[in-house]
mmCIF file of C-alpha atoms in Angstrom:
data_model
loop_
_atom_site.group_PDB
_atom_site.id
_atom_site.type_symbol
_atom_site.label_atom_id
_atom_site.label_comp_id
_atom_site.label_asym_id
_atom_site.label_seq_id
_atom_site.Cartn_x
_atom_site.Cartn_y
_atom_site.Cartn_z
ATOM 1 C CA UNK A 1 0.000 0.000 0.000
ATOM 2 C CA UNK A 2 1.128 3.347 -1.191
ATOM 3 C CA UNK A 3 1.401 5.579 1.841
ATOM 4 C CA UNK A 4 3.238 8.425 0.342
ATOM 5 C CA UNK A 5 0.548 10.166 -0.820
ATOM 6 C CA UNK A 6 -1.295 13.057 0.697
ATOM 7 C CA UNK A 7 -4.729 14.100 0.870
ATOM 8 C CA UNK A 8 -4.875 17.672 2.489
ATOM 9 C CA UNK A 9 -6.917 19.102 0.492
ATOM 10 C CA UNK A 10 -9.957 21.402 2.053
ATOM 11 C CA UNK A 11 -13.274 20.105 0.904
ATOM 12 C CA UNK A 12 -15.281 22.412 -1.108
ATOM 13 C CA UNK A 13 -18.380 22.697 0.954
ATOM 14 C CA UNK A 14 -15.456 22.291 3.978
ATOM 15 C CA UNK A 15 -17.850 20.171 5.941
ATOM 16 C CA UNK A 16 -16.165 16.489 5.123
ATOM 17 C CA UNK A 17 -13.071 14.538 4.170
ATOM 18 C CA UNK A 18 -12.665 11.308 2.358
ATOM 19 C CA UNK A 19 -9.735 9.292 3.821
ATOM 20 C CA UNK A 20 -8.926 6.938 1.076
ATOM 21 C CA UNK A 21 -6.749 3.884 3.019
ATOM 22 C CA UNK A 22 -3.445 4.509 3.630
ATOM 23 C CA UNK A 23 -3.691 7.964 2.108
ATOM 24 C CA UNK A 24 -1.944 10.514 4.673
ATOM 25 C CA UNK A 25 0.500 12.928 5.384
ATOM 26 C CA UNK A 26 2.373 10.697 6.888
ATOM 27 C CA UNK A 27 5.764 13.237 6.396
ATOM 28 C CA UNK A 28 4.022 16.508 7.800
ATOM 29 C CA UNK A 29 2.803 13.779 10.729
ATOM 30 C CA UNK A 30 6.331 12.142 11.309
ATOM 31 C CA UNK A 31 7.544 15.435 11.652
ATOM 32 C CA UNK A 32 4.778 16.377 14.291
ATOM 33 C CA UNK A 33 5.495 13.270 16.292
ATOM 34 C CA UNK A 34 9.107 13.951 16.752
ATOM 35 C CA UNK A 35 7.847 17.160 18.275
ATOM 36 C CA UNK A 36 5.245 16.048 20.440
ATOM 37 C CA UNK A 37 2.468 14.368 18.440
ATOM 38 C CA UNK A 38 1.282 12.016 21.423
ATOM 39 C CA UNK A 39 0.525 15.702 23.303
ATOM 40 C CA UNK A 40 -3.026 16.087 23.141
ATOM 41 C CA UNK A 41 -4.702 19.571 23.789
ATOM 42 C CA UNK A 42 -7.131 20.636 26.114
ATOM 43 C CA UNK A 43 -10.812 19.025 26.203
ATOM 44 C CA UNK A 44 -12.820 21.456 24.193
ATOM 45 C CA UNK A 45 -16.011 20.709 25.757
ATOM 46 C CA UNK A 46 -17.924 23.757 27.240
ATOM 47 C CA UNK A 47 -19.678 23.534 30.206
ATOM 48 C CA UNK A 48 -23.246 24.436 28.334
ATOM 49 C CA UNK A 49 -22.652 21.548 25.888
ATOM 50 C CA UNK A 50 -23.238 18.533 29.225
ATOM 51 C CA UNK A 51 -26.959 18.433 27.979
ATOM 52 C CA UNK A 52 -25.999 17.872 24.361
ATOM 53 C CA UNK A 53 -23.616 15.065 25.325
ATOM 54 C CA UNK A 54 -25.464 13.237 27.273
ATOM 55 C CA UNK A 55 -28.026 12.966 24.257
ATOM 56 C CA UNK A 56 -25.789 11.951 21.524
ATOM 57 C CA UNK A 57 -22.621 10.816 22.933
ATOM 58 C CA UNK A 58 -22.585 6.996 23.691
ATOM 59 C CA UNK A 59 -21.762 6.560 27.192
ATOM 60 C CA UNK A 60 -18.517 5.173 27.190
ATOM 61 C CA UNK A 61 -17.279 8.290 25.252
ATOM 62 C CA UNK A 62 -18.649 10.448 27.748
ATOM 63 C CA UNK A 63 -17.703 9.078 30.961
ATOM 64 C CA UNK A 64 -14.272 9.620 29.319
ATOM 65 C CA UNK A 65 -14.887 12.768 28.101
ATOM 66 C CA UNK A 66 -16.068 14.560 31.142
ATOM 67 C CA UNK A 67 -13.265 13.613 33.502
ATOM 68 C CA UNK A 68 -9.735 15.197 33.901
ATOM 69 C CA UNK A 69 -6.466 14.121 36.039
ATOM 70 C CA UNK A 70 -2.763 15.579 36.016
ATOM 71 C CA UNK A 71 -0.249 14.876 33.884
ATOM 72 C CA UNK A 72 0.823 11.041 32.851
ATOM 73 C CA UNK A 73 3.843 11.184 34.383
ATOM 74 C CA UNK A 74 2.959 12.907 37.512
ATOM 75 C CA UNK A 75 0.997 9.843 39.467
ATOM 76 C CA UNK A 76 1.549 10.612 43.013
ATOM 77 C CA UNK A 77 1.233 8.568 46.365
ATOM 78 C CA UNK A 78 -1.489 9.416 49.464
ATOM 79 C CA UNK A 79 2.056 10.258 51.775
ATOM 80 C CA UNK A 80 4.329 6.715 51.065
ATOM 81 C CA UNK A 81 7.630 5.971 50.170
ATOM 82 C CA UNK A 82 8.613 7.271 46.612
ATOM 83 C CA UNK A 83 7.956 4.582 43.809
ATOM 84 C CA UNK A 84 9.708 5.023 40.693
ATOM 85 C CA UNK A 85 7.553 6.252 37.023
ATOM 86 C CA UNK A 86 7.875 4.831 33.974
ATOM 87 C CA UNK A 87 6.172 6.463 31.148
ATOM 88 C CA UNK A 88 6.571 5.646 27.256
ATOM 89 C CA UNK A 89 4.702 5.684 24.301
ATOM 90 C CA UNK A 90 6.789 3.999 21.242
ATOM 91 C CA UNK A 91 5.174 5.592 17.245
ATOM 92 C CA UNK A 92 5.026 4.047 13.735
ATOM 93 C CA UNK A 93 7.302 6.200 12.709
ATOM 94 C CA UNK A 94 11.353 5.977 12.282
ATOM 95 C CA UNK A 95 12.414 8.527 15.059
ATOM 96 C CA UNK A 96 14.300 8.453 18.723
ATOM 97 C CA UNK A 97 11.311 7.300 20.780
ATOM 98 C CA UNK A 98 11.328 8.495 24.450
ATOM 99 C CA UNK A 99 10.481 7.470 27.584
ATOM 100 C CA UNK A 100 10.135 9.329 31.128
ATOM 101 C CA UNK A 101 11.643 7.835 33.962
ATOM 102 C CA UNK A 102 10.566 10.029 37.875
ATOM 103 C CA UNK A 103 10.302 9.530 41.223
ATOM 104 C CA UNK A 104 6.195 9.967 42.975
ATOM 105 C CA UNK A 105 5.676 12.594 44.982
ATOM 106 C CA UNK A 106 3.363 13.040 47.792
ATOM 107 C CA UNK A 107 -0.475 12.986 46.552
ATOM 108 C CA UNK A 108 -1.416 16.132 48.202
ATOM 109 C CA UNK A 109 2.265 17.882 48.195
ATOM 110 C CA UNK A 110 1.304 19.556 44.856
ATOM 111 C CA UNK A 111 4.617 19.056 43.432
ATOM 112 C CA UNK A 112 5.790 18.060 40.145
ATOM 113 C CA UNK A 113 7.806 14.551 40.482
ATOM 114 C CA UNK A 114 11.241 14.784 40.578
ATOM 115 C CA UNK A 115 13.053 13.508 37.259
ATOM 116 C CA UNK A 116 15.454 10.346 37.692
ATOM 117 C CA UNK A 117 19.051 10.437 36.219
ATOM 118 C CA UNK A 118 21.788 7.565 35.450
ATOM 119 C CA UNK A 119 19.558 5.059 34.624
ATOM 120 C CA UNK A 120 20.873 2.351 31.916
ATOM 121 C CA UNK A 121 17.520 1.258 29.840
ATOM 122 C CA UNK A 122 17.248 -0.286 26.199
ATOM 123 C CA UNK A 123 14.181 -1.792 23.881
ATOM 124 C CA UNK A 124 14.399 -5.285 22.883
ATOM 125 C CA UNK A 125 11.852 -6.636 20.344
ATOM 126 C CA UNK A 126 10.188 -10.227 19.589
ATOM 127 C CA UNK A 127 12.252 -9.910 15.957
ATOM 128 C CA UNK A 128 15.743 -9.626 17.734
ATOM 129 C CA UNK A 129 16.352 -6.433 17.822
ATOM 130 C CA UNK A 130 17.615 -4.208 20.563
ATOM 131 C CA UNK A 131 17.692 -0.488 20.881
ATOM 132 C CA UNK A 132 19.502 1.142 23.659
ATOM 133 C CA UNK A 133 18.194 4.654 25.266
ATOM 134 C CA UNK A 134 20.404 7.622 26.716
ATOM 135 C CA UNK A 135 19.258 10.413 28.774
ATOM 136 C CA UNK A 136 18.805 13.432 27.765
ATOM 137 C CA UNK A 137 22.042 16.176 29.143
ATOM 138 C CA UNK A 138 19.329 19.119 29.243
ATOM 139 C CA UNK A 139 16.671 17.208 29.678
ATOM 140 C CA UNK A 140 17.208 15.126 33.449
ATOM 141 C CA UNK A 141 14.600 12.272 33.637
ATOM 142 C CA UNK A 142 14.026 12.223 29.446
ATOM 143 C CA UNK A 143 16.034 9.009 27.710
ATOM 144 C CA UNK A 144 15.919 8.743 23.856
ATOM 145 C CA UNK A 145 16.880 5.864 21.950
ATOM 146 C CA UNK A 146 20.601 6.576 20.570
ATOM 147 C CA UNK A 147 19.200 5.525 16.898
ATOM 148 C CA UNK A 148 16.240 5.900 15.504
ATOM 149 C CA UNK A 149 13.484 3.532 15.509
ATOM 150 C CA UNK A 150 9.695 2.627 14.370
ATOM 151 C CA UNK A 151 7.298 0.104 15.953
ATOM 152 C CA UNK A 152 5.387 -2.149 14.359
ATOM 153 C CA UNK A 153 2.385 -3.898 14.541
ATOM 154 C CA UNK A 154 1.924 -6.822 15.718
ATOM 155 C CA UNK A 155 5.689 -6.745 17.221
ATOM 156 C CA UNK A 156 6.096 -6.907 21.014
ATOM 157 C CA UNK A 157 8.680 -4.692 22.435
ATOM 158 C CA UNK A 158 10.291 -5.553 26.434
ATOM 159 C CA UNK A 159 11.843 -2.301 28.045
ATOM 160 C CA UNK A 160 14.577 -2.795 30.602
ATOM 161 C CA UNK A 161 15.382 -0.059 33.444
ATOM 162 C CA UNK A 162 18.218 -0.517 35.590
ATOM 163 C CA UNK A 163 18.431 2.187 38.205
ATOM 164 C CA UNK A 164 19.410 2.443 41.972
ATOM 165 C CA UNK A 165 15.917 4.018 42.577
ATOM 166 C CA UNK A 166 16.317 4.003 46.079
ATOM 167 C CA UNK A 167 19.819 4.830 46.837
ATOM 168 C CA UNK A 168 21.110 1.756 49.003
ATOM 169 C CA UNK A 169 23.819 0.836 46.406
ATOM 170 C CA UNK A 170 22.158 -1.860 44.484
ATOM 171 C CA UNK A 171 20.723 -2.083 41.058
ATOM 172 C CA UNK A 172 17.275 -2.502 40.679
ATOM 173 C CA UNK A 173 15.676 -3.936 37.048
ATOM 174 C CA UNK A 174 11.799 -2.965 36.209
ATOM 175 C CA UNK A 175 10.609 -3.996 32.976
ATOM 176 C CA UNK A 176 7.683 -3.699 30.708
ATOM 177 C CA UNK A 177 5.972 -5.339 28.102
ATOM 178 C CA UNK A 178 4.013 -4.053 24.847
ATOM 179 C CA UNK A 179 2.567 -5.157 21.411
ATOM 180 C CA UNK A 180 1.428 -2.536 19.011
ATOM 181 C CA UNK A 181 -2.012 -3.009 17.752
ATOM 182 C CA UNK A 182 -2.911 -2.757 14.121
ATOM 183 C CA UNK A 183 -3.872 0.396 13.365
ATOM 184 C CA UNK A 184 -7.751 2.071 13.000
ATOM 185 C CA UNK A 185 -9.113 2.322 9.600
ATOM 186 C CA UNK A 186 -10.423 5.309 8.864
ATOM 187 C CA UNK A 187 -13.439 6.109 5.958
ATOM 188 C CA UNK A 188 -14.394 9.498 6.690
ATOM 189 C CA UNK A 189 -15.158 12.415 9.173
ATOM 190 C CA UNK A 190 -17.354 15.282 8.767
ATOM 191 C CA UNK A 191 -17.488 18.649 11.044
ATOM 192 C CA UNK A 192 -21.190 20.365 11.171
ATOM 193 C CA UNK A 193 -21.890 23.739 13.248
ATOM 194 C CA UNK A 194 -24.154 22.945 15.950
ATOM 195 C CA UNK A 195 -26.299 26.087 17.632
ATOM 196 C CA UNK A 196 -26.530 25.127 21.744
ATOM 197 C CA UNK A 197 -28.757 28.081 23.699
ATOM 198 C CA UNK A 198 -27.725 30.560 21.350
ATOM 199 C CA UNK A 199 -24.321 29.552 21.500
ATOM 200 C CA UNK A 200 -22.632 28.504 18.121
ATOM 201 C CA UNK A 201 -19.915 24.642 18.018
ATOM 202 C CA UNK A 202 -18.970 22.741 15.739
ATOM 203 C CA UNK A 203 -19.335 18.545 15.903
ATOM 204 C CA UNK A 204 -16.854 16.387 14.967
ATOM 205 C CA UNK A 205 -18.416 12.980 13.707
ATOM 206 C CA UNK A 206 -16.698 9.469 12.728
ATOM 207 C CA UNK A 207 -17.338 7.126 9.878
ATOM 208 C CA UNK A 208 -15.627 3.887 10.149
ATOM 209 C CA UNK A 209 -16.080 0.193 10.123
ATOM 210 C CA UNK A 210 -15.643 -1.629 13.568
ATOM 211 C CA UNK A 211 -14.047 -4.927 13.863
ATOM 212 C CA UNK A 212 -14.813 -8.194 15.633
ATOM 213 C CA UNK A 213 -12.893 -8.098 18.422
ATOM 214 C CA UNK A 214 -12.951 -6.101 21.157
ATOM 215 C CA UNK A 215 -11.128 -3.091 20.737
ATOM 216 C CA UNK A 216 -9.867 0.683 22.548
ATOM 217 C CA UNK A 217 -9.265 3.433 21.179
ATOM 218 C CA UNK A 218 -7.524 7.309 21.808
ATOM 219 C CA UNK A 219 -8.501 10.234 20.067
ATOM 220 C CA UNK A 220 -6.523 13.249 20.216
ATOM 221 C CA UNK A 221 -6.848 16.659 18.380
ATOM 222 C CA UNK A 222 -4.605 19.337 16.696
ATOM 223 C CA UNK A 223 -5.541 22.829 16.141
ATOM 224 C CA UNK A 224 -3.804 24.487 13.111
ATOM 225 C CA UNK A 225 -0.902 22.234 13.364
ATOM 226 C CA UNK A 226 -0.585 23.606 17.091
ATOM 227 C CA UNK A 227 0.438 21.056 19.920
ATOM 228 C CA UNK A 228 -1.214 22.024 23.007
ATOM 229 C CA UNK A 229 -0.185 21.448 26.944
ATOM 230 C CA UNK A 230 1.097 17.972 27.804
ATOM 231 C CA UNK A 231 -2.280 16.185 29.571
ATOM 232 C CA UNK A 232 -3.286 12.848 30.180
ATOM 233 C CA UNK A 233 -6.605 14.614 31.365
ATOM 234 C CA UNK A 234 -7.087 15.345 27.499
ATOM 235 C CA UNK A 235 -6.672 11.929 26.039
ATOM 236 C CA UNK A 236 -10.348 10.906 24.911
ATOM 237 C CA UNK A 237 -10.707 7.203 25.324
ATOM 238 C CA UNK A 238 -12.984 4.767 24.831
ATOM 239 C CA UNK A 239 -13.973 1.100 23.984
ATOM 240 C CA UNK A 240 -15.967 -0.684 21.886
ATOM 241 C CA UNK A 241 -17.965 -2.887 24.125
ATOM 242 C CA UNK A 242 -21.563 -0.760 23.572
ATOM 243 C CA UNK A 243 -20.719 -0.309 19.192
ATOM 244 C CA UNK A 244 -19.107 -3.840 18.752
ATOM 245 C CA UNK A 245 -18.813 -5.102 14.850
ATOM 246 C CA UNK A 246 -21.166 -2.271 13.953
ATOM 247 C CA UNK A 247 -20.664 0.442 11.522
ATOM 248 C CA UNK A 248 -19.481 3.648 13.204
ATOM 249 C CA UNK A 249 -21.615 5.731 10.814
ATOM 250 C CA UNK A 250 -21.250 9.443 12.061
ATOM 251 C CA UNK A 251 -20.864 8.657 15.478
ATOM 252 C CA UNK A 252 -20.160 11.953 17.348
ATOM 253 C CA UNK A 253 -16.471 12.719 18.753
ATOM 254 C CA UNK A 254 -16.083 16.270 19.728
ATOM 255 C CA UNK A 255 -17.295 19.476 20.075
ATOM 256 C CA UNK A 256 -15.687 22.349 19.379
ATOM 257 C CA UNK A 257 -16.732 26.420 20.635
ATOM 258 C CA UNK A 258 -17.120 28.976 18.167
ATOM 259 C CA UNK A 259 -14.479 31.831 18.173
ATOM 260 C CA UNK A 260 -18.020 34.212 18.873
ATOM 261 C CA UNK A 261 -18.527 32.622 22.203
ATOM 262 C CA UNK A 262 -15.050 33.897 23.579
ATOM 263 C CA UNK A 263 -16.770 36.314 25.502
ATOM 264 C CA UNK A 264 -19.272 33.855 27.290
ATOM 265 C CA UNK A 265 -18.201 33.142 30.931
ATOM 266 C CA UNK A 266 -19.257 29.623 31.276
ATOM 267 C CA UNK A 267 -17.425 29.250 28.042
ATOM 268 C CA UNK A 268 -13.979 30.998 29.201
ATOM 269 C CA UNK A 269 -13.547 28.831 32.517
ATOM 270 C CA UNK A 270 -14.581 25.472 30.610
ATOM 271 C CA UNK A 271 -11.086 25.291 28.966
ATOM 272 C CA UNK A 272 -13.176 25.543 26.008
ATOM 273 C CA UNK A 273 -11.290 25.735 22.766
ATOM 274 C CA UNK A 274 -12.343 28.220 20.117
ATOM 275 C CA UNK A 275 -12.315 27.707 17.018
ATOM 276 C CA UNK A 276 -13.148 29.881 13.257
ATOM 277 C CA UNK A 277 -14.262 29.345 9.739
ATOM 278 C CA UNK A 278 -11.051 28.182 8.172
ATOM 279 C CA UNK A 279 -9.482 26.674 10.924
ATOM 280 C CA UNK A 280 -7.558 22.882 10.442
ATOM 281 C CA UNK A 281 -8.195 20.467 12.993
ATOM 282 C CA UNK A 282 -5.749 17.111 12.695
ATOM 283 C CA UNK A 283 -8.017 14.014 14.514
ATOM 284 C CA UNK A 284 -5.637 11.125 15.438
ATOM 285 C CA UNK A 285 -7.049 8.397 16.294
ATOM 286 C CA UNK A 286 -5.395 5.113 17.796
ATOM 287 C CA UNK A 287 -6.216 1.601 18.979
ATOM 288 C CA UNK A 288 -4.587 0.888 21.809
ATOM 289 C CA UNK A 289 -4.130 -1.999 24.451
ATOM 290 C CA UNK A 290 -6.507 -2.794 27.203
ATOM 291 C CA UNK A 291 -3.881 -2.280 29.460
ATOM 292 C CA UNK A 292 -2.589 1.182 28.569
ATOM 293 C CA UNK A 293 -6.499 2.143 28.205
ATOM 294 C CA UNK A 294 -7.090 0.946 32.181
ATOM 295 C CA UNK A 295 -4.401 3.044 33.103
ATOM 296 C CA UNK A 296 -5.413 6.053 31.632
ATOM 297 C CA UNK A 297 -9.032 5.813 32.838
ATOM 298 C CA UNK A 298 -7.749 5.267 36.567
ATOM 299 C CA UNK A 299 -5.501 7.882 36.185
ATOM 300 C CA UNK A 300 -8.083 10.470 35.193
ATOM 301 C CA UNK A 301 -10.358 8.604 37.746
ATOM 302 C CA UNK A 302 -7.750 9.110 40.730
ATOM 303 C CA UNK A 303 -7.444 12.907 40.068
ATOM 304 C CA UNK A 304 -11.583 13.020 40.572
ATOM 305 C CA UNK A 305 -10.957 10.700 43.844
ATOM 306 C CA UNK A 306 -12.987 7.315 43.962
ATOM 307 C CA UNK A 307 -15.623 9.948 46.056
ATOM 308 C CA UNK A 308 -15.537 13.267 45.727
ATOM 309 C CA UNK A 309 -17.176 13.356 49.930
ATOM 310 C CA UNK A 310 -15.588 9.793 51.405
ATOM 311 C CA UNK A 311 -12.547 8.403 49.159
ATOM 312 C CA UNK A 312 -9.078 9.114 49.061
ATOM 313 C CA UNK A 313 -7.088 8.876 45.927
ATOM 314 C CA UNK A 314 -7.333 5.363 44.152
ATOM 315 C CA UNK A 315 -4.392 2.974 45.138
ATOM 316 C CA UNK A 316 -4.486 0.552 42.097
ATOM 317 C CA UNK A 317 -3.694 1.939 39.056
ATOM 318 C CA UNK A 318 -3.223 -0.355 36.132
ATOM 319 C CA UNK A 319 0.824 -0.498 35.247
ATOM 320 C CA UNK A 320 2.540 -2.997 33.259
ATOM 321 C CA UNK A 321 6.053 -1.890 35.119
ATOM 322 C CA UNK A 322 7.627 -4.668 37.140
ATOM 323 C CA UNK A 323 8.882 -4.938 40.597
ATOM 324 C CA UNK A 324 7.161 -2.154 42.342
ATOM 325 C CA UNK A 325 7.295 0.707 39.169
ATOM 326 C CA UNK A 326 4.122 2.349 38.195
ATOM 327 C CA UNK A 327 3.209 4.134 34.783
ATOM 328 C CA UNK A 328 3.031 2.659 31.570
ATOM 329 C CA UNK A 329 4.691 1.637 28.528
ATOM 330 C CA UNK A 330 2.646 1.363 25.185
ATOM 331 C CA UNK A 331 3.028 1.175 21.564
ATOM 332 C CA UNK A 332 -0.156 2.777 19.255
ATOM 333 C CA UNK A 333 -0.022 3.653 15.362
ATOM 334 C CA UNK A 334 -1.642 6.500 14.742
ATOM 335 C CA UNK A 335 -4.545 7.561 12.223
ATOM 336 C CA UNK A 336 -4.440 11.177 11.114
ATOM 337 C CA UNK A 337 -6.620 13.072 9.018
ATOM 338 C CA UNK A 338 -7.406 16.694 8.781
ATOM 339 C CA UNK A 339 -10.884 18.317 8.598
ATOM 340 C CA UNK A 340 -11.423 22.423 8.036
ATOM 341 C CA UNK A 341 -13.932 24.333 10.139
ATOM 342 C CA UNK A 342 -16.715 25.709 7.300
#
């Protein structure tokens, strides 16, 4: 399959995009990744626009939606002993993947965690291959691999850490374990203005098949080729447990404020983001492990608390980090496609 080609062009009526398979800008999107293109930006969703969502949105999708947490790498402790964090995404495409390696801080200290230097970690993959990782000399914490790389589907990939975490002269090993799921086929999105209490959005809506199994996914969202703050709290995911095998056939994903409602003051403490005729918004869209889709759900649902009025922060966060590390390492392809505000 031919994946050279590029289909950026803005739809005449600017409403809709055909994404013809394997069709993408996948150079314009390498070179987003190497910046940042697992950075999603903040949830656009307006506080008038709960109503609305819980109407159309299906209710996985929304529980997701509506909830926030801190940043991935920031998972904190309710006042015990410092655990190490792993963090890690690894791309489809041929560049010096990175993973974040931190100590926890206290849950209510309100620090950031503190990064971890001198570790020794490489990638080793089911096809015999191993890629070693250096830190980062103005970036404490950050380790690249020293040569480039590109996951695969299909491929598992084992990530060694050797580190003494915990200062008592001995080396301690935590590992993880990932295989990249094939990727999410894509047929077509459209974007529709949508007029809320007098209040002007636009919808984002999907059109794809769905396949057998059961599936998760990650949606994240680019505004004029603009990468946004670093938050987990702004990953949308979801599964497919509710939409199984059926045809996704403009099921809604995201709305979007009009640059007119600026002014509004529900709208300007939402974290709303405004938008204007014009405007490019990049949708990626992954499929992603169980695993890695656990964590992030428990992550967002620790920053809520298990109870708002009774609970503490939750204590069992899905990690696939060995002896006693938390976070998570993953591998997800990526589906772009661009859609233009009309």
């Amino acid at each position: 399959m031919d994946n050279s080609k590029s289909d950026n062009r803005r739809p005449k009526d600017g409403r809709s995009v055909k994404i013809p398979s394997g069709q993408h800008d996948t150079n314009r999107i390498r070179r987003l990744t190497a910046s940042g293109l697992h950075t999603p930006v903040p949830s656009p969703f307006p506080l008038s626009l709960v109503s609305l969502l819980i109407h159309y949105l299906p209710l996985p999708i929304l529980f997701t939606c509506l909830i926030s947490c801190t940043e991935p790498i920031e998972l904190n402790t309710n006042d015990s002993a410092p655990v190490i964090v792993i963090y890690g995404s690894l791309t489809e495409h041929e560049i010096r993947q990175t993973i974040r390696i931190s100590s926890s801080s206290p849950y209510f200290a309100g620090k950031s965690n503190r990064p971890v230097s001198g570790a020794i970690a490489e990638i080793r993959t089911s096809d015999g291959q191993t890629f070693e990782l250096e830190e980062l000399p103005k970036d404490p914490g950050t380790y690249q691999t020293v040569r480039p790389m590109a996951a695969v589907p299909g491929v598992t990939f084992r990530l060694s850490v050797e580190v003494d975490f915990d200062g008592d002269g001995r080396t301690e090993t935590h590992e993880a374990t990932t295989t990249m799921p094939p990727p999410f086929r894509l047929d077509s999105l459209t974007v529709e203005p949508v007029n809320l209490m007098g209040y002007k959005h636009y919808a984002i809506s999907l059109y794809a098949p769905e396949t057998p199994s059961e599936d998760f996914y990650m949606i994240r969202y680019i505004l004029n080729d603009t990468l946004m703050e670093y938050q987990l709290s702004n990953f949308t995911v979801f599964s497919d447990r509710a939409i199984n095998e059926r045809y996704l056939n403009g099921m809604p994903l995201m709305y979007f404020d009009d640059v007119s409602n600026r002014n509004d003051p529900v709208g300007e403490d939402s974290g709303a983001i405004f938008v204007r005729p014009g405007d490019k918004i990049t949708v990626c869209i992954s499929r992603i492990e169980k695993g890695f889709y656990e964590f992030i759900r428990q992550c967002q649902a620790e920053k809520r608390g298990e109870n708002p009025f009774f609970g503490g922060p939750a204590s069992n966060i899905t990690t696939n980090i060995t002896n006693g590390g938390v976070g998570y390492f993953s591998a997800y392809a990526t589906t772009p496609a661009d859609i233009y505000v009309p």
